[in-house]
XYZ file of C-alpha atoms in Angstrom:
590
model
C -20.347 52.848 -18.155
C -22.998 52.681 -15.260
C -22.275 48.980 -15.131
C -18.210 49.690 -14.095
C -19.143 52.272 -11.931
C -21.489 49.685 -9.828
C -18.899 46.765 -10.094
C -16.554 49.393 -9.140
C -18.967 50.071 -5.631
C -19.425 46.741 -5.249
C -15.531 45.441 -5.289
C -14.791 48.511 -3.134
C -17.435 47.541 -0.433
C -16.399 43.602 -0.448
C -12.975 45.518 0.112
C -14.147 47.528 2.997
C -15.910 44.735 4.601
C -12.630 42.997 3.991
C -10.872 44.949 5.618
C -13.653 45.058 8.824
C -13.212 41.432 9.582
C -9.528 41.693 9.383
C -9.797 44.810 12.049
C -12.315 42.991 14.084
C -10.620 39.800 14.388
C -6.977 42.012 15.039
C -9.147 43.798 18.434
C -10.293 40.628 19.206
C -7.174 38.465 19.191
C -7.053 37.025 22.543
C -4.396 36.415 24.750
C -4.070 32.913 24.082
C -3.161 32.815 20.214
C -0.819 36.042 21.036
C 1.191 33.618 22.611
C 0.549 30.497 20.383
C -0.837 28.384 23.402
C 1.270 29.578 25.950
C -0.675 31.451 27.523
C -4.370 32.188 29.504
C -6.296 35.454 29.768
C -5.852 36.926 33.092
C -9.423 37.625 34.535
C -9.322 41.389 33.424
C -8.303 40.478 29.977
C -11.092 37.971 30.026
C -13.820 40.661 31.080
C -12.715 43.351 29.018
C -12.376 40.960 26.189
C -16.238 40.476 26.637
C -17.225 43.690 26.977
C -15.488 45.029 23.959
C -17.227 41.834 22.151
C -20.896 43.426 23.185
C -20.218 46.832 22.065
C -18.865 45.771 18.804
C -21.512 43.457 18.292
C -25.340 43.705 19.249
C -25.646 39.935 19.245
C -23.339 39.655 22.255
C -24.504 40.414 25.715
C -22.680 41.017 29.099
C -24.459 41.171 32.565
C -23.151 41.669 35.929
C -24.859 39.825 38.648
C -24.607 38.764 42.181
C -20.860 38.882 44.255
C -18.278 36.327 45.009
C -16.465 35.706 47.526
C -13.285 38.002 46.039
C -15.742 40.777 46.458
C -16.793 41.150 42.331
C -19.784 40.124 40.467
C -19.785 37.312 38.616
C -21.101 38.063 34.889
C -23.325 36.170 32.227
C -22.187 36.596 28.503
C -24.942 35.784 26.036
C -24.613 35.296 22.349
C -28.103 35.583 20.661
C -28.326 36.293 16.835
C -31.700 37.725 18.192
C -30.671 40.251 19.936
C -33.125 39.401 22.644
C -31.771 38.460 26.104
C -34.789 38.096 27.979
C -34.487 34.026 29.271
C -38.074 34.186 29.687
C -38.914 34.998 26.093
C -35.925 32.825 24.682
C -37.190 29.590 26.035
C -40.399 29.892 24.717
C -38.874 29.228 20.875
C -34.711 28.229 21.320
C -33.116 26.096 23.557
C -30.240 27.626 26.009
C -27.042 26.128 26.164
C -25.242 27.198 29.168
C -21.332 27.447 29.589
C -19.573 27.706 33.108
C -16.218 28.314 33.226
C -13.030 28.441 35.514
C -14.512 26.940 38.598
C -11.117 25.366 39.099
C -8.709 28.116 37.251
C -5.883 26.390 37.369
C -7.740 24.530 34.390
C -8.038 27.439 32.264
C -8.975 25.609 28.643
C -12.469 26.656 28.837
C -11.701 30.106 29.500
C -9.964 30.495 26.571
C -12.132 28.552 23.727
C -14.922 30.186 25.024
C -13.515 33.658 24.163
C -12.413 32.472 20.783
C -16.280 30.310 20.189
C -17.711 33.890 21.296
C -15.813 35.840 18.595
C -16.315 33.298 16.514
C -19.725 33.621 16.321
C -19.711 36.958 16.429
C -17.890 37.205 13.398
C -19.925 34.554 11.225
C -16.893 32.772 11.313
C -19.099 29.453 12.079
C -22.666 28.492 11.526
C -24.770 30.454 13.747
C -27.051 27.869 15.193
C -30.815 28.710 14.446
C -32.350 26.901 17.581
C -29.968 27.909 20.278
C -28.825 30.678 22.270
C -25.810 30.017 24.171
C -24.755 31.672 27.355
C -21.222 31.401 29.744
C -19.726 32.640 32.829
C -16.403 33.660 31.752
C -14.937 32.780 35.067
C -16.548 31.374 37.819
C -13.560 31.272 40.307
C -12.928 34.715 40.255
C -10.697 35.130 43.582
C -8.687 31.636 42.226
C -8.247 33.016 39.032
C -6.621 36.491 40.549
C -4.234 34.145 42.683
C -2.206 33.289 39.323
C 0.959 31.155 39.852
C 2.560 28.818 37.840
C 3.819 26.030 40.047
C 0.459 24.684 41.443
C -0.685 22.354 38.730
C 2.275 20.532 38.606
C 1.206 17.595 36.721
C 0.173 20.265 33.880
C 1.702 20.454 30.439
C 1.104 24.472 30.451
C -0.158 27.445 30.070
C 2.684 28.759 31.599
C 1.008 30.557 34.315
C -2.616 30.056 35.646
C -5.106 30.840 38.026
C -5.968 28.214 41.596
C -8.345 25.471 42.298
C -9.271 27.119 45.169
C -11.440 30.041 45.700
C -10.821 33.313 47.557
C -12.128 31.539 50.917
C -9.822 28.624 50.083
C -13.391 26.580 49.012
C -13.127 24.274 46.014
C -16.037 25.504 43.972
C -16.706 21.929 42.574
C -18.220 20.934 45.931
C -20.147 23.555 46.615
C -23.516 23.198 44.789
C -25.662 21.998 47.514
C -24.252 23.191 50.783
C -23.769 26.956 49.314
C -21.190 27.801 51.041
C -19.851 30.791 49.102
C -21.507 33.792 47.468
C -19.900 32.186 44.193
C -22.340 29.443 44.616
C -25.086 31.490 45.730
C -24.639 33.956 42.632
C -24.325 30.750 40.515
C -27.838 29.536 41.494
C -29.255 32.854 40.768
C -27.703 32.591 37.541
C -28.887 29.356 36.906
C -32.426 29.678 37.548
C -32.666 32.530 35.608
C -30.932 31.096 32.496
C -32.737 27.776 33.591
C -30.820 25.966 30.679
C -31.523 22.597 28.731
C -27.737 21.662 28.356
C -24.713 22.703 30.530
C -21.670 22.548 30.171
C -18.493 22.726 32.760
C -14.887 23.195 31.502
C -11.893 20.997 33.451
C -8.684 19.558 32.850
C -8.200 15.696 34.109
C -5.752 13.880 35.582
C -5.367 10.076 37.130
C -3.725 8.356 33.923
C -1.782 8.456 30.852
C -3.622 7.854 27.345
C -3.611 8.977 24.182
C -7.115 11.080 23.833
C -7.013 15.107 24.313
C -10.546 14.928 24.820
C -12.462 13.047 27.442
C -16.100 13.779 28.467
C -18.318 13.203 31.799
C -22.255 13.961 31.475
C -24.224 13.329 34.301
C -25.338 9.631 35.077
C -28.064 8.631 32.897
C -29.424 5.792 34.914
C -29.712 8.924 37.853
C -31.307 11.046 35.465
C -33.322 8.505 34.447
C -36.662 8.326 32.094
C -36.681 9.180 28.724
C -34.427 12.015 28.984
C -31.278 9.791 30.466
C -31.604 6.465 27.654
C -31.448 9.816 24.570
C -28.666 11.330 26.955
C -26.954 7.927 26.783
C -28.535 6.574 23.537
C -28.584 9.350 21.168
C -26.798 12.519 22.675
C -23.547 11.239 23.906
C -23.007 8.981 20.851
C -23.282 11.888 18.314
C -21.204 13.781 20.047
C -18.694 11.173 19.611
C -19.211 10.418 16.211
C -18.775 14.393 15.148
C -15.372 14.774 17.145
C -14.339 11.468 15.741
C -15.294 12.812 12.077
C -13.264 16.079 12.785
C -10.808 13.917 13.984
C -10.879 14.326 17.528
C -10.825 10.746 19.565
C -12.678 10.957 22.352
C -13.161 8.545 25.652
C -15.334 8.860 28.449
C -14.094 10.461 31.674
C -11.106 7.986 32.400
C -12.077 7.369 36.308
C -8.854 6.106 37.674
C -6.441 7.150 39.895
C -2.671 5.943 40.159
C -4.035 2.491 38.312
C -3.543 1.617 34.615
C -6.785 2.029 32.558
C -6.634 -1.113 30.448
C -8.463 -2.942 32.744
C -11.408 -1.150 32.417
C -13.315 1.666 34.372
C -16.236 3.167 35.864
C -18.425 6.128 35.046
C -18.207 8.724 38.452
C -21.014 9.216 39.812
C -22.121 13.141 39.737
C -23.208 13.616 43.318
C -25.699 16.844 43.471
C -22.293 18.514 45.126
C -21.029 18.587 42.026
C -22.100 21.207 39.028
C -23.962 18.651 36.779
C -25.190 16.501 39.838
C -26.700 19.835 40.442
C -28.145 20.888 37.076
C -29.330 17.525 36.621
C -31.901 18.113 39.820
C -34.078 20.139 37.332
C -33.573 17.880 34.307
C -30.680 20.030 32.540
C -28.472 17.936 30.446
C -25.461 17.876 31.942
C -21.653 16.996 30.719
C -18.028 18.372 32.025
C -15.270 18.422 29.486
C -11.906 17.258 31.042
C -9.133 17.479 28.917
C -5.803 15.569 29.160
C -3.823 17.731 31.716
C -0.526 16.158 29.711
C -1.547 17.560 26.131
C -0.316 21.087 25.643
C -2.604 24.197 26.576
C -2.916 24.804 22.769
C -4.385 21.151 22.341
C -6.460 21.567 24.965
C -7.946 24.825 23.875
C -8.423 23.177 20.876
C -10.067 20.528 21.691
C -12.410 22.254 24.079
C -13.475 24.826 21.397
C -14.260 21.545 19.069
C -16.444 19.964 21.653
C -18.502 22.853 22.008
C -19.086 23.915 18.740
C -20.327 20.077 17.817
C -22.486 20.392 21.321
C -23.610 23.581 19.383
C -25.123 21.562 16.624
C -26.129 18.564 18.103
C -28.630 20.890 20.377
C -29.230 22.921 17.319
C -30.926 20.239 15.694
C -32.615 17.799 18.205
C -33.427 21.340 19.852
C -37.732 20.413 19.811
C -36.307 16.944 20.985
C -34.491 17.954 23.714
C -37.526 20.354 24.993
C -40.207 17.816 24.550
C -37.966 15.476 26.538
C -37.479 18.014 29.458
C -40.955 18.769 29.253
C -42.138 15.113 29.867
C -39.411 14.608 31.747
C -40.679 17.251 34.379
C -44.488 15.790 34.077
C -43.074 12.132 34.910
C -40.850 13.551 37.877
C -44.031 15.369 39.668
C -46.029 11.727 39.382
C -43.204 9.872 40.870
C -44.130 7.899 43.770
C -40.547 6.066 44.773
C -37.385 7.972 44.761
C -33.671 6.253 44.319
C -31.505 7.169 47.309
C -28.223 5.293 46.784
C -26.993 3.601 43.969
C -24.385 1.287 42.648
C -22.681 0.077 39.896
C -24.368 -2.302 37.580
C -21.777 -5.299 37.435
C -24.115 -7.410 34.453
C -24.014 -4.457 32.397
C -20.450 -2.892 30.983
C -20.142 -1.409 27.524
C -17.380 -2.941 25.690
C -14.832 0.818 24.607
C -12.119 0.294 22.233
C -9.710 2.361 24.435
C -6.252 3.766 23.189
C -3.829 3.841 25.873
C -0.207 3.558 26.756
C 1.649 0.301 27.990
C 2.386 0.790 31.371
C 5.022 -0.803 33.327
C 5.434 -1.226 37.139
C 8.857 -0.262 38.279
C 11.478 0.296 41.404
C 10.905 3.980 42.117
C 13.962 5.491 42.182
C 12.864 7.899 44.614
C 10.782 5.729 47.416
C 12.666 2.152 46.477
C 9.067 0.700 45.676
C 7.028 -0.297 42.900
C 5.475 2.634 40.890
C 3.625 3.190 37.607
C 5.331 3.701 34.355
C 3.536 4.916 31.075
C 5.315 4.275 27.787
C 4.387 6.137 24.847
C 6.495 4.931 22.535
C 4.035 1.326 23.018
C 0.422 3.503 22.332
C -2.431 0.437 22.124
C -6.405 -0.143 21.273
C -8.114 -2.298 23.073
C -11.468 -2.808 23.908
C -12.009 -2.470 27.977
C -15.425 -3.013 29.889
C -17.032 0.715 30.572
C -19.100 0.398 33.139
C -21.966 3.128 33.047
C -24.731 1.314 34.335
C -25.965 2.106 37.825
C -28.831 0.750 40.054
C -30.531 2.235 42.551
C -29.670 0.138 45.722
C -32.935 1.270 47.560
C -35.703 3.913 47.255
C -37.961 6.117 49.606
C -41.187 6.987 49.066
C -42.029 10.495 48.220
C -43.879 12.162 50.658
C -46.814 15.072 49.392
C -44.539 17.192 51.560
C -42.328 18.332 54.032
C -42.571 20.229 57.460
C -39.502 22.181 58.222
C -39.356 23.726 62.122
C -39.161 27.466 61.782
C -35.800 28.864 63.004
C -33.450 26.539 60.586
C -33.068 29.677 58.305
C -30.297 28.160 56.785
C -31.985 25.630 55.525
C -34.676 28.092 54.282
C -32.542 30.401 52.732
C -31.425 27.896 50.365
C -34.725 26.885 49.955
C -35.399 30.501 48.752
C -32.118 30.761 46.789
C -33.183 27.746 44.380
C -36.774 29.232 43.952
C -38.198 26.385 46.167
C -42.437 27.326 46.989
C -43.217 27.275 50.571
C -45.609 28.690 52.663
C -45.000 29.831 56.968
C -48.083 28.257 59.384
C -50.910 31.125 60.464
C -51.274 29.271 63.846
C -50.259 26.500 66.083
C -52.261 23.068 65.118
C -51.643 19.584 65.548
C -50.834 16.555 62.768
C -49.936 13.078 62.510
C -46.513 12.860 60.863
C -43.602 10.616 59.827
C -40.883 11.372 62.033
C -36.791 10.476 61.673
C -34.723 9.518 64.755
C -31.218 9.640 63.721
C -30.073 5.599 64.654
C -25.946 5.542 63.256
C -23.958 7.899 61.129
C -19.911 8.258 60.567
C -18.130 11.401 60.485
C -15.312 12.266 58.689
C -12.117 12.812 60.659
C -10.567 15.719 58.615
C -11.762 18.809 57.293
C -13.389 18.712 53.853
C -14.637 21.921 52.004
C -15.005 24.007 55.386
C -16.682 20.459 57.192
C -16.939 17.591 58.852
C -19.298 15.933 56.926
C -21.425 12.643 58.107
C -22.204 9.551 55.276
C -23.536 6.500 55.959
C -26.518 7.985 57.731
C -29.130 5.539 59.059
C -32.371 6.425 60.416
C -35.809 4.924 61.670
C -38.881 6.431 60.445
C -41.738 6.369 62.628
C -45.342 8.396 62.980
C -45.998 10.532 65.507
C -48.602 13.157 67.046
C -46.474 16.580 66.363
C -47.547 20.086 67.589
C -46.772 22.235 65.039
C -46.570 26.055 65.722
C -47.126 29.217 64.021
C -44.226 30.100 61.460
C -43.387 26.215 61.150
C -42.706 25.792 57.241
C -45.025 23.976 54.849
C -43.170 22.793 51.578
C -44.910 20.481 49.295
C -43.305 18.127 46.391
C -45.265 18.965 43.856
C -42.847 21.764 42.477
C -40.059 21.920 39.640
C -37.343 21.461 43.013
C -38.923 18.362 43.712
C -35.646 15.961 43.332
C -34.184 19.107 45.268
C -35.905 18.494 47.936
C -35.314 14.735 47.955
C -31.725 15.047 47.547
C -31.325 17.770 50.276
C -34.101 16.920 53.171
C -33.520 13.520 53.405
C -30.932 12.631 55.644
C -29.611 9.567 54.295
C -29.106 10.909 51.126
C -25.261 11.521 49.884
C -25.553 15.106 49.844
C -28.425 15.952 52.061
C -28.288 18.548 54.494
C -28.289 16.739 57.590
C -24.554 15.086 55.834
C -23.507 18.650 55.559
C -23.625 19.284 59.345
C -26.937 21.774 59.345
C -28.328 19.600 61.598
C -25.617 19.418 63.959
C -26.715 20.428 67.190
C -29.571 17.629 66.992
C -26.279 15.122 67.599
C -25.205 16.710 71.555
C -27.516 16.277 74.354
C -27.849 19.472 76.371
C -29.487 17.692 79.430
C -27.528 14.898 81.511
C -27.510 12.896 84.913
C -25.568 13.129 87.943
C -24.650 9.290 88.803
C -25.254 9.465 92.131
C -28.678 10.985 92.075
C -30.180 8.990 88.813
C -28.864 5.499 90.222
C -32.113 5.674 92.567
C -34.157 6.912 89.293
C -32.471 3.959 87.150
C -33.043 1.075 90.114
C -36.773 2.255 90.198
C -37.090 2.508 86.229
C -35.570 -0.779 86.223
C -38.004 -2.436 88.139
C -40.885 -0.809 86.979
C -40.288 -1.842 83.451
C -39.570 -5.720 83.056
C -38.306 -5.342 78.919
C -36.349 -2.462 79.781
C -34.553 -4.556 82.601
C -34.355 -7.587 79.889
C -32.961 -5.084 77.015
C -29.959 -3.955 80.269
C -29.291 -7.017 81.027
C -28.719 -8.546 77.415
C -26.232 -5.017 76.704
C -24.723 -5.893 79.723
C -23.898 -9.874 78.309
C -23.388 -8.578 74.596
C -20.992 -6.019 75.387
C -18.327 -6.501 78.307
C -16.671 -3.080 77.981
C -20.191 -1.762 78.688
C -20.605 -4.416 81.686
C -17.279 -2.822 83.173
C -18.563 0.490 83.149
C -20.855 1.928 85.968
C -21.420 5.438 84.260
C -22.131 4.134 80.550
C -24.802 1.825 82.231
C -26.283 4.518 83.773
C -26.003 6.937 80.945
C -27.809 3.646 78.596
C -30.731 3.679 81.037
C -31.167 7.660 81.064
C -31.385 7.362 76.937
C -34.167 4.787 77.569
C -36.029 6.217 79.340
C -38.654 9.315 79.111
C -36.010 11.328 80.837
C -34.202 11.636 78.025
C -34.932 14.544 75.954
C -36.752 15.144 72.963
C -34.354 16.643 70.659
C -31.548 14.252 70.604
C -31.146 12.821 67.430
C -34.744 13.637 66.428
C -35.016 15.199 62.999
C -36.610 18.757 62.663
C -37.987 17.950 59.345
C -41.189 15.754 59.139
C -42.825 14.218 55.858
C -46.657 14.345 55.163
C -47.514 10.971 53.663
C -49.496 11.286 50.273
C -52.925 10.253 50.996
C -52.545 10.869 55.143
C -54.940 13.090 57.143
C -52.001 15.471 57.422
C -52.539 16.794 54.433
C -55.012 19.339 55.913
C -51.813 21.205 56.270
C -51.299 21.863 52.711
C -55.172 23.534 52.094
């Protein structure tokens, strides 16, 4: 009799548990399968979805930190079977795998499989990874995701209404890593530094072609990350991934890097320029990888797909978790030793990976519309056939890496972000003297219209050259031999893609605020002139070279003035200055 009456308990308890899940997984239906697909959380939905996730379940986490430009805090959702959410503590054992979504809202698929892998989890409803702990931000773009429309993404197949790319200052998020422009990105780097994860991950929607793949991938360059850690990234990471969608039957391509061009001819990996979120992450060794899904598969597919991605990102880090620390951990070691730095780099023409592609026939046609040629994709003729990938870059020249950097006190914007990405530094006690390398800004171009609030400058030239500096008290002192080393590298250097100088900081080191009058420096110039044979050779060889200049009384004058010790100091001279490793200037750093 006892033994009924405990099978009796123990069929009623599966029973009640039963009928748990089902009630759990009713309060935490989200918005998206409500509406089969159709439909996206709204940011509220989104939040509250979270919140109600951490109450019901101690594993789940929700923090609130930092602001945004809409005027709310951005928050960090952690899922730890743990129940610990102290970063510190978590990477001494697991590996963190770190989640950013909605930076462009109007690409919501992220959004929504994140809520679902959450839950998920949650509910033991997939293997809960032993190794890893994975945090998200729900939604980046918080003041896009409140501007919800459903006519901006017009080359989107759904949901049927969404958030915008653009933030609430207009700023597209996805440039924004470096310059810090918004308190989105400054909240972000908080964020980051805190969670400081191993893997990252950003969620998108693509566009540029027609093909048959849902899912398409883009981690951060390997060659750029370089070392150990970029061949497993390329080698061993990126392929598994591939192979576990592929056995779940998910077909995947790399990020198909075209625009208005048929892909069938091949195409190149983009480049993740530190602007971007995983040229970013990657400046502290974080593997990094966007998802872009096909903007012409449904927002179910998507979704879908997304969700799949992650979840096999879940278990590849799960299991080469000691791997992938070990990696970062020598990876860190090599990037303090490093004595040349790549600046620039390009693609590697000897070296394409052959990728059995499957894409649609395209056709070129009269455009109804404009009378001229235009692309036509045919999917009624879908195709395989193997293209050249190219995803091999080399660097086109390097610099070498100073032992550190002297930063003039009163560029506090400069410093700020120095502070906001946990970058050591240290203010000088009292005036001194030191022998420096010094740049002198020679050429740069400037774009002609606006581009994420600026005008930014690229092909930057400058000559270095060494120089007797008088340094005064509350000048900075910021040595390379920190975690933000490649940081510092990317950002101080003015040649480099996304340094500050290309981001306008340095701005008012481009205008001279001292001139001539012509008729009083044509005495100075005569006298200059004759007083310094080269200097009369140098005028007189502009004067045959260039016959514009030859014509022009004024520009002559004005060449003279800018060779001459008149001219003054600050014009195009560059208020940062290296130390040399191994120079006498190094006093500076004792």
């Amino acid at each position: 009799m006892r033994h009924y009456f405990l099978t009796a308990i123990f069929l009623m308890s599966l029973l009640s548990c039963k009928e748990q899940i089902e009630k759990d997984e009713q309060n935490f239906t989200t918005t998206y399968e409500k509406s089969d697909g159709n439909e996206t959380a709204t940011y509220q939905e989104t939040i509250d979805f979270y919140l109600r996730l951490a109450k019901a379940f101690p594993e789940v986490n929700v923090q609130t930190i930092g602001s945004t430009d809409s005027g709310k805090p951005l928050h960090l959702v952690t899922f730890n079977p743990d129940g610990n959410f102290n970063f510190q503590k978590i990477r001494e054992d697991k590996t963190v795998l770190f989640i950013n979504n909605g930076i462009h809202p109007g690409e919501p698929d992220g959004i929504d499989a994140a809520m679902l892998l959450f839950r998920d989890l949650a509910l033991n409803k997939l293997p809960v990874p032993k190794n890893v702990v994975l945090a998200t931000i729900p939604v980046y773009n918080i003041g896009g995701m409140e501007n919800r429309n459903s006519t901006t993404r017009v080359n989107q197949n759904g949901p049927n209404s969404y958030g915008f790319r653009g933030n609430a200052r207009n700023y597209d998020l996805n440039r924004d890593f470096v310059k810090m422009d918004t308190e989105n990105a400054r909240t972000f780097t908080t964020i980051f530094h805190l969670v400081k994860p191993d893997v990252f991950i950003d969620t998108h929607v693509s566009n540029g072609a027609d093909y048959q793949y849902t899912l398409t991938h883009l981690f951060t360059q390997h060659n750029k990350l370089g070392g150990a850690l970029g061949r497993y990234l390329n080698e061993s990471f990126v392929p598994a991934l591939d192979r576990r969608l592929a056995a779940a039957n998910w077909d995947t391509t790399p990020y198909v890097n075209v625009f208005n061009s048929p892909p069938d001819n091949g195409f190149s990996q983009f480049m993740d320029h530190p602007r971007y979120s995983t040229g970013y992450t990657t400046l502290w060794g974080t593997l990094g990888m966007m998802i872009e899904t096909h903007m012409l598969k449904p927002h179910k597919k998507r979704v879908m797909g997304t969700y799949e991605l992650i979840k096999e990102m879940l278990a590849i880090v799960d299991e080469d978790h000691q791997q992938i620390k070990e990696l970062r951990s020598k990876y860190k070691e090599d990037t303090l030793a490093m004595e040349h730095y790549p600046r620039h780099w390009a693609i590697d023409t000897t070296a394409t990976t052959p990728f059995l592609f499957k894409g649609y026939a395209v056709d070129t046609v009269i455009s109804p519309v404009t009378g001229l040629p235009r692309l036509k994709y045919d999917r009624t003729r879908p195709f395989e056939k193997t293209i050249p990938f190219s995803n091999n870059y080399i660097a086109k020249d390097t610099l070498r890496v100073p032992s550190a950097y002297v930063i003039r006190k009163g560029w506090q914007k400069i410093i700020d972000r120095l502070i906001a990405n946990e970058i050591a530094f240290f203010a000088l006690e009292k005036d001194t003297i030191a022998t420096l390398e010094q740049y002198h800004i020679t050429d740069y171009q400037t774009y002609q219209q606006a581009y994420e609030g600026h005008y930014p400058h690229y092909n930057t030239k400058v000559t270095a050259a060494t120089a007797t500096i008088h340094l005064q008290k509350g000048d900075y002192i910021v040595p390379t031999a920190q975690e933000g080393i490649r940081y510092l590298l990317e950002t101080l250097e003015p040649e480099a893609v996304d340094s500050f100088f290309n981001w306008n900081f340095f701005d008012t080191i481009l205008q001279q605020k001292e001139g001539i009058s012509p008729y009083v420096f044509e005495d100075i110039a005569l006298q200059l002139l004759q007083e310094n044979p080269k200097l009369q050779e140098l005028f007189e060889q502009q004067k045959l070279d260039d016959p514009e200049f030859a014509a022009k009384a004024l520009a002559q004058l004005q060449w003279i003035y800018e060779h001459s010790k008149y001219l003054e100091a600050a014009y195009l001279h560059y208020p940062v200055y290296r130390i040399k490793r191994g120079s006498k200037a190094e006093f500076l750093l004792k």
